Coordinates of N, CA and C and ligand atoms in Angstrom, one line a residue:
X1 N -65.8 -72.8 -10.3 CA -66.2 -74.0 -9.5 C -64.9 -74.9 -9.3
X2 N -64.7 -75.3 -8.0 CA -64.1 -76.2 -7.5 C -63.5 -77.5 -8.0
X3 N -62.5 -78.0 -8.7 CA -62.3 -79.2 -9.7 C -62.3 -80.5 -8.0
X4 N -63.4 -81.1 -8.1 CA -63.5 -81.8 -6.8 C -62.9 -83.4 -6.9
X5 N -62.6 -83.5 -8.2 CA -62.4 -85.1 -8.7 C -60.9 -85.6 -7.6
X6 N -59.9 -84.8 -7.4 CA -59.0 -85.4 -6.4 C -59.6 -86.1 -5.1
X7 N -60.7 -84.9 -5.0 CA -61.4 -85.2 -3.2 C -62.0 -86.8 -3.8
X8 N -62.9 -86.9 -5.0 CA -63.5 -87.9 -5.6 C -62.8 -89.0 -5.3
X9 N -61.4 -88.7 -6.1 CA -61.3 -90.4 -6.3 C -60.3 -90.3 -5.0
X10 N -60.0 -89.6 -4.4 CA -59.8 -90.6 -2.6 C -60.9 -91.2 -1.7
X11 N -62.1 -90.5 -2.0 CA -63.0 -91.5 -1.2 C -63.6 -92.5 -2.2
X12 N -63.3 -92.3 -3.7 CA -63.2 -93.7 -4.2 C -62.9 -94.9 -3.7
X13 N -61.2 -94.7 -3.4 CA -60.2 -95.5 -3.4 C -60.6 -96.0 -2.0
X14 N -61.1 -95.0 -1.0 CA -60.9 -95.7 0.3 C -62.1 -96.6 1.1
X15 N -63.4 -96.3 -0.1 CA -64.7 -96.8 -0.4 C -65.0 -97.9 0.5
X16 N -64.3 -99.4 0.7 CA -64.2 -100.3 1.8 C -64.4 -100.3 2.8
X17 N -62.9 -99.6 3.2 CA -63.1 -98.9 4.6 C -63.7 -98.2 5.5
X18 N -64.0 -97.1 4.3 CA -64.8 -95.9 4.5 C -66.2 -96.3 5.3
X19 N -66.9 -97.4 4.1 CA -68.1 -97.6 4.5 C -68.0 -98.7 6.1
X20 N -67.3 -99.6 6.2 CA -66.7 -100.5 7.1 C -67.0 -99.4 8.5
X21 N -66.5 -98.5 8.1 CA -66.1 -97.4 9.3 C -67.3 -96.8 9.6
X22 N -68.2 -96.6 8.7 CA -69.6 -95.7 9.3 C -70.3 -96.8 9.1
X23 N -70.2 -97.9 9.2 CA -71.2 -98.9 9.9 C -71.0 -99.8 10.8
X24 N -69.6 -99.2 11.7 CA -69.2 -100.1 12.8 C -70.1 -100.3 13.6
X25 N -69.8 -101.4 14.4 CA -70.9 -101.9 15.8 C -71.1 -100.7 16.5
X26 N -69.8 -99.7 17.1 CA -69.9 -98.8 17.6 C -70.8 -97.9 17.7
X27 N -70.8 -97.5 16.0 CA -71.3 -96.2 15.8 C -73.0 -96.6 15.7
X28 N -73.4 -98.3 15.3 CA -74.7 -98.6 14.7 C -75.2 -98.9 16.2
X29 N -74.6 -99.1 17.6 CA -75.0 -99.4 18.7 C -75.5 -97.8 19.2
X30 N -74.5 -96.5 19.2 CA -74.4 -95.6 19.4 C -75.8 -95.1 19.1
X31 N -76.4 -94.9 17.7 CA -77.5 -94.8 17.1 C -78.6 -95.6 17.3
X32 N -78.6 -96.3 18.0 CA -79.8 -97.2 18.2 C -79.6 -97.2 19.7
X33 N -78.9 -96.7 20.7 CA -79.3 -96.9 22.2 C -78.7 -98.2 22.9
X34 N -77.9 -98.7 21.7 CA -77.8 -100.1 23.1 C -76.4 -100.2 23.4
X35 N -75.1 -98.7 23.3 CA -74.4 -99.3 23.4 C -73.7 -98.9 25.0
X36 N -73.2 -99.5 25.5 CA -73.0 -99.6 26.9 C -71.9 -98.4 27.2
X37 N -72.7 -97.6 28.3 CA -72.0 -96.6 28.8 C -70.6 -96.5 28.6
X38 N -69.8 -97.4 29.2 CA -68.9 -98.0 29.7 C -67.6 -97.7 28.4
X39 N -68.3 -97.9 27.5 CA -67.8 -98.0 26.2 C -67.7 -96.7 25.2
X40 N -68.5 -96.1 25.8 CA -68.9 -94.3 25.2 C -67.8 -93.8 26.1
X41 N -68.1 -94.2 27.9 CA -66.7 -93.0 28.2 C -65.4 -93.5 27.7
X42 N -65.0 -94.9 27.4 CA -63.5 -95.1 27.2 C -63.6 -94.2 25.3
X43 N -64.4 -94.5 24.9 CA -64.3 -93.1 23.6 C -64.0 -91.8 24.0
X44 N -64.6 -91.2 25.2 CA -64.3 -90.2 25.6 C -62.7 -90.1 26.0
X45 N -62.3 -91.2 26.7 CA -61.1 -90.6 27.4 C -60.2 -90.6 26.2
X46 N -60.0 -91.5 25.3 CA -59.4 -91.6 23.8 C -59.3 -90.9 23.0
X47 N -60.7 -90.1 23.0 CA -60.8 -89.2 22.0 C -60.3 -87.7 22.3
X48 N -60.3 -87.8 23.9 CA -59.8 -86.3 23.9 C -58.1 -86.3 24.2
X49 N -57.8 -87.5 24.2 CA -56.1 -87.8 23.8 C -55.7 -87.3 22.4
X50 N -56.6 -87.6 21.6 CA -56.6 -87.4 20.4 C -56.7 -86.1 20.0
X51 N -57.5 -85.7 20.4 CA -58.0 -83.8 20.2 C -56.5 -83.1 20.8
X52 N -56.4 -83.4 22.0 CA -55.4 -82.4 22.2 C -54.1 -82.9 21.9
X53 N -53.8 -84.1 21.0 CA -52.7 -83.8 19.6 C -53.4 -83.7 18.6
X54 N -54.5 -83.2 18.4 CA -54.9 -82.7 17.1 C -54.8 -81.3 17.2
X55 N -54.6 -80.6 18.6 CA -54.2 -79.1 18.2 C -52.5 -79.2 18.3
X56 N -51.8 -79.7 18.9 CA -50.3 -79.9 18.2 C -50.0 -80.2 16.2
X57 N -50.8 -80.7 15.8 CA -50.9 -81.1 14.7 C -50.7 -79.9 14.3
X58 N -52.5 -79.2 14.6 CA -52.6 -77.8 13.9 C -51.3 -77.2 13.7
X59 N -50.7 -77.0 15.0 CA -50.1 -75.7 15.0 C -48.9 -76.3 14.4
X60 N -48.6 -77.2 14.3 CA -47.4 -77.8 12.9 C -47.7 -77.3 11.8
X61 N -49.4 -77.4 11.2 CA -49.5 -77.1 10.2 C -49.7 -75.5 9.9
X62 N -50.0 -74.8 10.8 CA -50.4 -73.4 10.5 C -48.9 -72.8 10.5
X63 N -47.5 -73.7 11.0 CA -46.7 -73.1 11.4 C -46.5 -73.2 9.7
X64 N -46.2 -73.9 8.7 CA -45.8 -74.5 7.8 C -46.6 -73.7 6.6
X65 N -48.1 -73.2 7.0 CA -48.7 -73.1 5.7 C -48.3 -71.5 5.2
X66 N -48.5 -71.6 4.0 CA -48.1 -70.7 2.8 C -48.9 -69.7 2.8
X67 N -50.1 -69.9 2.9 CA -50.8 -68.0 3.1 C -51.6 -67.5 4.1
X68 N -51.7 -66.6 4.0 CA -52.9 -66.1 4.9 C -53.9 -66.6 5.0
X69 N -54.8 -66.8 3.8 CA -56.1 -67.6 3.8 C -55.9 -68.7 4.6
X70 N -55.0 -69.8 4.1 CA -54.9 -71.0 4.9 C -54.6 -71.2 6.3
X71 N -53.5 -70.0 6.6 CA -53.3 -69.8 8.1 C -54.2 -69.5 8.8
X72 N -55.4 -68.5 8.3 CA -56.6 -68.4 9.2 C -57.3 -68.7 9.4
X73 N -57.7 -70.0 8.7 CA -58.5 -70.9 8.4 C -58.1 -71.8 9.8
X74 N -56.6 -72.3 9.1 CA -56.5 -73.2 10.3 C -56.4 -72.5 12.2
X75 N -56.5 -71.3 11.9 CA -56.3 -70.7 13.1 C -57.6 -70.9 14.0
X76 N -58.5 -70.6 12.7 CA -60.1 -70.8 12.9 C -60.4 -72.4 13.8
X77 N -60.1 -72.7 13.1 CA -60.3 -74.0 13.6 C -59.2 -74.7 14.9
X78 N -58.0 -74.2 15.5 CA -57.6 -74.2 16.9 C -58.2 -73.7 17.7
X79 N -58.8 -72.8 17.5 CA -60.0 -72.2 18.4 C -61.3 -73.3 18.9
X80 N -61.7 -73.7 17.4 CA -62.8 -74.6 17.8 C -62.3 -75.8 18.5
X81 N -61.5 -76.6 18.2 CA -60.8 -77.9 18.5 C -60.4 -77.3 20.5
X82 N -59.7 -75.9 20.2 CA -59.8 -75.9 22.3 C -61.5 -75.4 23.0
X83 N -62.4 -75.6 22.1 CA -63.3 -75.6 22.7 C -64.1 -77.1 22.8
X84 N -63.9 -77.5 22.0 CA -64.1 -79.0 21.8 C -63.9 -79.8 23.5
X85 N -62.8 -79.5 23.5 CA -62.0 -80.1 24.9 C -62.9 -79.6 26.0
X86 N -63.4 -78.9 26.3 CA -64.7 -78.4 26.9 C -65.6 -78.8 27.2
X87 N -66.3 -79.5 26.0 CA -66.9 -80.8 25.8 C -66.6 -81.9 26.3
X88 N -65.7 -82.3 25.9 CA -65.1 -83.6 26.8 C -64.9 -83.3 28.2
X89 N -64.6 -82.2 28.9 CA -64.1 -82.2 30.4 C -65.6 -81.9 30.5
X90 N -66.6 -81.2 30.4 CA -67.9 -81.3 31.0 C -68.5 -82.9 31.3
X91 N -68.4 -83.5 30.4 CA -68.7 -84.8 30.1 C -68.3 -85.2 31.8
X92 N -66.9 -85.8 31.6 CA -65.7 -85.8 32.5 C -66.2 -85.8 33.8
X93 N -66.6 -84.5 33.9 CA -66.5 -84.2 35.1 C -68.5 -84.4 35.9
X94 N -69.3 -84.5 34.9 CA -70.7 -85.4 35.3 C -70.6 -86.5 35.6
X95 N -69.6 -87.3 34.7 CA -69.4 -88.7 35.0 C -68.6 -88.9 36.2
X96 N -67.9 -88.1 36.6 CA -67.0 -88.6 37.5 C -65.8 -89.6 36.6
X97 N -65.1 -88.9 35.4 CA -64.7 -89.7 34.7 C -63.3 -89.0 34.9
X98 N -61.8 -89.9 34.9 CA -60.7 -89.5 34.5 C -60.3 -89.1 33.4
X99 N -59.7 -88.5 32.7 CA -59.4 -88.0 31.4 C -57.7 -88.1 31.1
X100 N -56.9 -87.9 32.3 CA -55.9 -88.4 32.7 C -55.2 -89.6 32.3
X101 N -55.7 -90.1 30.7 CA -55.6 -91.8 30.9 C -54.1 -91.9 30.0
X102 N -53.5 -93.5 29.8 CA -52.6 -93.2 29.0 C -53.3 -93.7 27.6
X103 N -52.6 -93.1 26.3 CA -53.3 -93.6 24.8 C -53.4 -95.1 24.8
X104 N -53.8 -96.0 23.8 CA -53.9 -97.1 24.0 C -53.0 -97.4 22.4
X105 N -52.7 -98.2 22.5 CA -51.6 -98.1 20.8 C -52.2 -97.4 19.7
X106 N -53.6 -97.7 19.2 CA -54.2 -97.2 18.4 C -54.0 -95.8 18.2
X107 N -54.4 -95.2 19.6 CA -54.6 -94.4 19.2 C -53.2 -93.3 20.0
X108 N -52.1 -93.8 20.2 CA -51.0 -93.4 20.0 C -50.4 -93.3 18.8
X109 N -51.1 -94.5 17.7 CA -50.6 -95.0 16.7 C -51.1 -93.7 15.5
X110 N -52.0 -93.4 15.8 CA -52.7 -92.8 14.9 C -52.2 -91.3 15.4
X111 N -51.9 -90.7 16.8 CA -51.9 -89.7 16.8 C -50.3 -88.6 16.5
X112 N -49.1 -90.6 16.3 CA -47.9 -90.5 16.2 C -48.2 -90.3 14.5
X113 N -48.9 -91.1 14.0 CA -49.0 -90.7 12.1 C -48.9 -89.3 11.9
X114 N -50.4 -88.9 13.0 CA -50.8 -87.4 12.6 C -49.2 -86.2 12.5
X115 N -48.3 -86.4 13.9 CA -47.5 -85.6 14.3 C -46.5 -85.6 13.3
X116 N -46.0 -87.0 12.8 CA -44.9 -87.2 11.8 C -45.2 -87.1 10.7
X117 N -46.4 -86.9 10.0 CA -46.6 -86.1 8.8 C -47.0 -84.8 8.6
X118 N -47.5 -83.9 9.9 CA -47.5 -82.5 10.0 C -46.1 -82.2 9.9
X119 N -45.0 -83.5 10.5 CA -43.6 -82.7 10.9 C -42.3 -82.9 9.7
X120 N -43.0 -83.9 8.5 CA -41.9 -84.3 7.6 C -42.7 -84.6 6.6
X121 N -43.9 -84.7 6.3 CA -44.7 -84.8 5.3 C -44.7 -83.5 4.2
X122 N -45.3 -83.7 3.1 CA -45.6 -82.4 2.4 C -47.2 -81.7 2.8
X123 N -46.8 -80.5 1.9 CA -48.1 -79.8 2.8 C -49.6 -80.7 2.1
X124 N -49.2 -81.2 1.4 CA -50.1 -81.9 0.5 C -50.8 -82.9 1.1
X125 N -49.7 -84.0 1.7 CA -50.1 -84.7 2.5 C -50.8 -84.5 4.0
X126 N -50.1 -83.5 4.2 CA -51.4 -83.2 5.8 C -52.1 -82.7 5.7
X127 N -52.7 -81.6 4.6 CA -53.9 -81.7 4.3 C -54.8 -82.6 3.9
X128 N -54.3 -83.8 2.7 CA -55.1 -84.9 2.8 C -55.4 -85.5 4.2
X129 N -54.7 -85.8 5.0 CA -54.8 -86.5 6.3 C -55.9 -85.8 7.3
X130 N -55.7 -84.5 7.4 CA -56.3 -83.5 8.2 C -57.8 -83.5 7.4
X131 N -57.8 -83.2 6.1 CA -59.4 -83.7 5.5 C -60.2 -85.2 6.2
X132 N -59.1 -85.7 5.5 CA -59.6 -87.1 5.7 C -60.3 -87.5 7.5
X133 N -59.4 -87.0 8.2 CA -60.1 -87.3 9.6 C -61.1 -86.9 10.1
X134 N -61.3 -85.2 9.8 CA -62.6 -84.2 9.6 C -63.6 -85.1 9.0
X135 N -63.8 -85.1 7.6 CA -64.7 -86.2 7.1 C -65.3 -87.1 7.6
X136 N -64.1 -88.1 7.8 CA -64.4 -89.4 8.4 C -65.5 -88.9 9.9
X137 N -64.8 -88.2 10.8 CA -65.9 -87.8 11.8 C -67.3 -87.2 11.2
X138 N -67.3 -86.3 10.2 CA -68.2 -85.9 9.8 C -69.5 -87.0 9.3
X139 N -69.3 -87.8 8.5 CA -69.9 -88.7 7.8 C -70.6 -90.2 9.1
X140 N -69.4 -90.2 10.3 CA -69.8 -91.0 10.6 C -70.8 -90.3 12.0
X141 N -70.6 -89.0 12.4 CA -71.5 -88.8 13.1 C -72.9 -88.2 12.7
X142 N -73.0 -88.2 11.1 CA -73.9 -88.1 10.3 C -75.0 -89.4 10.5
X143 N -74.2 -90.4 10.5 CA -75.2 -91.2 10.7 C -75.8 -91.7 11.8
X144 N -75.2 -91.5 13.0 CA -75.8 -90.9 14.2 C -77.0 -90.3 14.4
X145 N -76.5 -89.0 13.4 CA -77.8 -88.3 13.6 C -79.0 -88.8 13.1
X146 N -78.8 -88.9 11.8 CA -80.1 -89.6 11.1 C -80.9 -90.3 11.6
X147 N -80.6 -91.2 12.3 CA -80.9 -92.1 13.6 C -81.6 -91.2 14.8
X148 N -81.0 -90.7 15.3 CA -81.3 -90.9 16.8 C -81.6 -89.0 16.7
X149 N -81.0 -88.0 15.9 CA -81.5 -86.8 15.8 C -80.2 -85.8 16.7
X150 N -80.4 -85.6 17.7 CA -79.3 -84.5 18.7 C -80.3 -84.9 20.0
X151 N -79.9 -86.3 20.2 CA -80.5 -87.0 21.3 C -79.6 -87.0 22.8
X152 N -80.0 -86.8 23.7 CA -78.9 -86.8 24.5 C -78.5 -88.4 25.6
X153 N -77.4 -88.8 25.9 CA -76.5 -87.6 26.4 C -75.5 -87.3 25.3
X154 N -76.1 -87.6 24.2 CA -75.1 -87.4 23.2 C -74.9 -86.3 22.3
X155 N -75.9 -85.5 22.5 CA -76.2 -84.3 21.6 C -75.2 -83.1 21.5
X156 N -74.5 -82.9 21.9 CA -72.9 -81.8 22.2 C -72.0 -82.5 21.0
X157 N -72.0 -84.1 21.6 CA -71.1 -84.2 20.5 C -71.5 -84.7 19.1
X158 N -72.8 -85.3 19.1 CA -73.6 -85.2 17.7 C -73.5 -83.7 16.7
X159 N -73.9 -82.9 17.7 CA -74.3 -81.1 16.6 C -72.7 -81.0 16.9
X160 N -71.7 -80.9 17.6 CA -70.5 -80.5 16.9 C -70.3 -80.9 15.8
X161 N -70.1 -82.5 15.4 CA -69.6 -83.3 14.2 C -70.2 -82.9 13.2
X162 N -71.8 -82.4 13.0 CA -72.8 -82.4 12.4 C -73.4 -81.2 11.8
X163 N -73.3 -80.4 12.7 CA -73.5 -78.6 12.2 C -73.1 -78.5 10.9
X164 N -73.9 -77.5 10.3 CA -73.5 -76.7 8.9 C -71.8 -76.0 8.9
X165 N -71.6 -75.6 10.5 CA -70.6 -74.7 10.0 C -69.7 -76.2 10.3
X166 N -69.9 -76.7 10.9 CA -68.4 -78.1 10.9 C -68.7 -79.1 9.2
X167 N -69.9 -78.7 8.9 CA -69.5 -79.2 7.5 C -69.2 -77.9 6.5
X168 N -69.1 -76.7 6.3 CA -68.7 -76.5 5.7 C -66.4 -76.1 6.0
X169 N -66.5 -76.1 7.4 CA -64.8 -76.3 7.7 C -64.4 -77.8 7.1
X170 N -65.0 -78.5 6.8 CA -64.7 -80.0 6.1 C -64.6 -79.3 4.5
X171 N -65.8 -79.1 4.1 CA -65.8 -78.1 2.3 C -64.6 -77.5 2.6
X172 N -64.3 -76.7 3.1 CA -63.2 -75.7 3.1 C -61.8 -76.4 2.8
X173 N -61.6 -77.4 3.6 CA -60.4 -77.9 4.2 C -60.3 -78.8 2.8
X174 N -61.0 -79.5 2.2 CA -61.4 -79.7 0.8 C -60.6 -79.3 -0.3
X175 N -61.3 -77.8 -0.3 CA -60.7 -77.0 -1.3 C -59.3 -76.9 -1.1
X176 N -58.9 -76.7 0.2 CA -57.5 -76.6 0.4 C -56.8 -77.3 0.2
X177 N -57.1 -78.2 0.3 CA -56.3 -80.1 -0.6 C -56.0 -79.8 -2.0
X178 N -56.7 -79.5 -2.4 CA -56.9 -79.4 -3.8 C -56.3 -78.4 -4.3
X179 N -56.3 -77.0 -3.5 CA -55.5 -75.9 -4.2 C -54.0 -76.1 -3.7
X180 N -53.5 -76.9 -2.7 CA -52.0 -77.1 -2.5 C -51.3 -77.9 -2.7
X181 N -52.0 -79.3 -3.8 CA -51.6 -80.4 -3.7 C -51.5 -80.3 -5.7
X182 N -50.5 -81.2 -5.9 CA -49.8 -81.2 -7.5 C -50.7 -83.0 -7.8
X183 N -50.6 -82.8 -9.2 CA -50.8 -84.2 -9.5 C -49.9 -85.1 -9.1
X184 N -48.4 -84.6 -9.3 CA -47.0 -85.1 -9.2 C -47.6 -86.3 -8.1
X185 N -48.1 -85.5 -6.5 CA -48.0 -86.1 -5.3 C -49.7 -86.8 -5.6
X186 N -50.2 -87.1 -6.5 CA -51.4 -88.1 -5.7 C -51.2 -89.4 -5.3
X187 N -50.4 -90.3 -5.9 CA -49.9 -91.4 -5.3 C -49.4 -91.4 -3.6
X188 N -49.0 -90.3 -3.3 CA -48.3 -90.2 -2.2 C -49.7 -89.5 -1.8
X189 N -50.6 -88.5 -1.9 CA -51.7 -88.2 -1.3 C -52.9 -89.8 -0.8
X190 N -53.0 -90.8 -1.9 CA -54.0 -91.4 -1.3 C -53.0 -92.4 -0.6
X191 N -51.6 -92.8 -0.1 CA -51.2 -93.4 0.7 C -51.6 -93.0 1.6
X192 N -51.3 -91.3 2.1 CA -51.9 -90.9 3.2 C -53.2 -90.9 3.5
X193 N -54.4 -90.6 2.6 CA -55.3 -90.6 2.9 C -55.7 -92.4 3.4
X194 N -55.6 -92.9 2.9 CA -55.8 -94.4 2.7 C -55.1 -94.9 4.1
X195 N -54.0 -94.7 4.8 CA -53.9 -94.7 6.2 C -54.8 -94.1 7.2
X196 N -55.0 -93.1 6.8 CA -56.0 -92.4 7.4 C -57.3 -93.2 7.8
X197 N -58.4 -92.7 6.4 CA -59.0 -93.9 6.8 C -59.3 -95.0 7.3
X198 N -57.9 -96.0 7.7 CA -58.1 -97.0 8.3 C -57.6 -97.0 9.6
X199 N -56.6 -95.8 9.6 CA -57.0 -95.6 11.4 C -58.4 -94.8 12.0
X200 N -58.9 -94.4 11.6 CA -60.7 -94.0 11.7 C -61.5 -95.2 12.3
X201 N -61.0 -96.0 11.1 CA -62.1 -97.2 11.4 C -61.3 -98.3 12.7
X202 N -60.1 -98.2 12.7 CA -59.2 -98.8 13.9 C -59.4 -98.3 15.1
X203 N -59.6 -96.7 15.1 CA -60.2 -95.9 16.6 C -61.2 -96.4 17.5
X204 N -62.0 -96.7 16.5 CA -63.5 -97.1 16.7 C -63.8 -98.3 17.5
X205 N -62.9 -99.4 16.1 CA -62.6 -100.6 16.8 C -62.2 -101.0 18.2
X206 N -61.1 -100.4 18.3 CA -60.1 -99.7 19.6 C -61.2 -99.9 20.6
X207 N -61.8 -98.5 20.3 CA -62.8 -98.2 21.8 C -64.0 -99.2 21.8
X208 N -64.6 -99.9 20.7 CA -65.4 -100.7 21.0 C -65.1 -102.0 21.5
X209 N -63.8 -102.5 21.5 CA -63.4 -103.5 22.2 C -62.8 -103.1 23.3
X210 N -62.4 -102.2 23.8 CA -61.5 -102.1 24.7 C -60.0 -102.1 24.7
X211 N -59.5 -102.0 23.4 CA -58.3 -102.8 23.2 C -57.1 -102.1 23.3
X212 N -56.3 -102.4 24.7 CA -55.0 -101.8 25.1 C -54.1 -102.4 26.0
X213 N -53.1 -101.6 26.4 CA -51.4 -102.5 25.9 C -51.8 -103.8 27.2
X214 N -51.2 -104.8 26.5 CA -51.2 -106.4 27.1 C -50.9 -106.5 28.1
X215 N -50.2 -105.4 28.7 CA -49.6 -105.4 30.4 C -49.4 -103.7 30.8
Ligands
MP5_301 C1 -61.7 -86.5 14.9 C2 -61.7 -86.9 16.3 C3 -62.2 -85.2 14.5 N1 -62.1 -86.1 17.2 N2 -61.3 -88.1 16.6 C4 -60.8 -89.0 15.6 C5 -60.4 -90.4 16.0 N3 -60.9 -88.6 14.3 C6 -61.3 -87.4 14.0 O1 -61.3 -84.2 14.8 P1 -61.8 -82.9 15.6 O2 -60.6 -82.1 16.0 O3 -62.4 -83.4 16.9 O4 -62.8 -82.2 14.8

């Protein structure tokens, strides 16, 4: 069995936030019906900014990692992440929506962290990071569901987040923290993680306000 106490005490540590983050206005309007269109597609356009440097990420990290198992893992999962984007352009293209947009700081901010710790980080650290974002999505579109079930028009991206197999690629990605990461580096693991998390909960923010460059 799995020694899981590292995974433990990072979502110890980031417990505040964490919770902060799966009870945002966002996600509690999201689940209950009242939150304005308007505000779901600027998530959309943001979020698929995000996804597609989250497969640049990947392939930093698959370029970097040490075995096969891990390589295919992560290989596994550039597959899903370019179908993901599929999702978003269907959306897109019902709505009559741009996707073409520019990032808004946040989430340039967050997708500049992701790139410069796949690119100079240890492998330790972007796997905490890359867990940590997985999760965070995981947990908060958990409570989505709970709520509202695989309701539409949300249900694509509810059962993505939500599925057995996207939670057990979260388990997995888990384990992989754990079997590549030294004690030496947990100070430097929950800095990253601990950023992480709070750009999660800053994303959110982001899109629920609207909030981008001043001019
Ligand atoms: C994810 C995401 C999950 N799509 N957006 C943010 C802001 N955080 C995490 O990543 P993926 O690649 O969609 O599973």
């Amino acid at each position: 069995m799995m020694s899981t106490t590292l995974l433990d005490e990072l979502l110890t540590e980031a417990r505040p936030i964490w919770e902060a983050m799966t009870a945002h206005p966002f996600l509690r309007e999201l689940a209950t019906g009242r939150l304005p269109r308007e505000r779901f597609d600027f998530w959309v356009q943001q979020d698929y900014r995000f996804v597609q440097d989250g497969l640049r990420f990947l392939a930093l990290l698959i370029a970097r990692a040490p075995d096969e198992e891990l390589r295919r893992g992560l290989l596994d999962a550039a597959v899903a992440f370019r179908n993901e984007l599929t999702i978003f352009e269907d959306y897109a293209r019902q709505r009559g929506l741009q996707l073409e947009v520019e990032p808004t700081p946040v989430c340039l901010g967050y997708t500049s962290f992701l790139l410069a710790t796949a690119a100079t980080g240890s492998l330790g650290e972007t796997l905490a990071v890359l867990w940590g974002a997985e999760k965070a999505y995981y947990d908060a579109w958990s409570t989505v569901r709970q709520a509202l079930g695989l309701a539409e028009p949300y249900a694509r991206w509810i059962e993505n987040w939500t599925s057995p197999q996207f939670a057990a690629w979260v388990d997995w990605l888990g384990a992989q923290l754990v079997r590549w990461s030294s004690s030496a580096e947990y100070p430097a693991l929950r800095r990253a993680f601990l950023a992480t998390a709070r750009y999660e909960y800053l994303f959110w923010d982001m899109v629920y306000t609207g909030t981008t460059w001043p001019i």
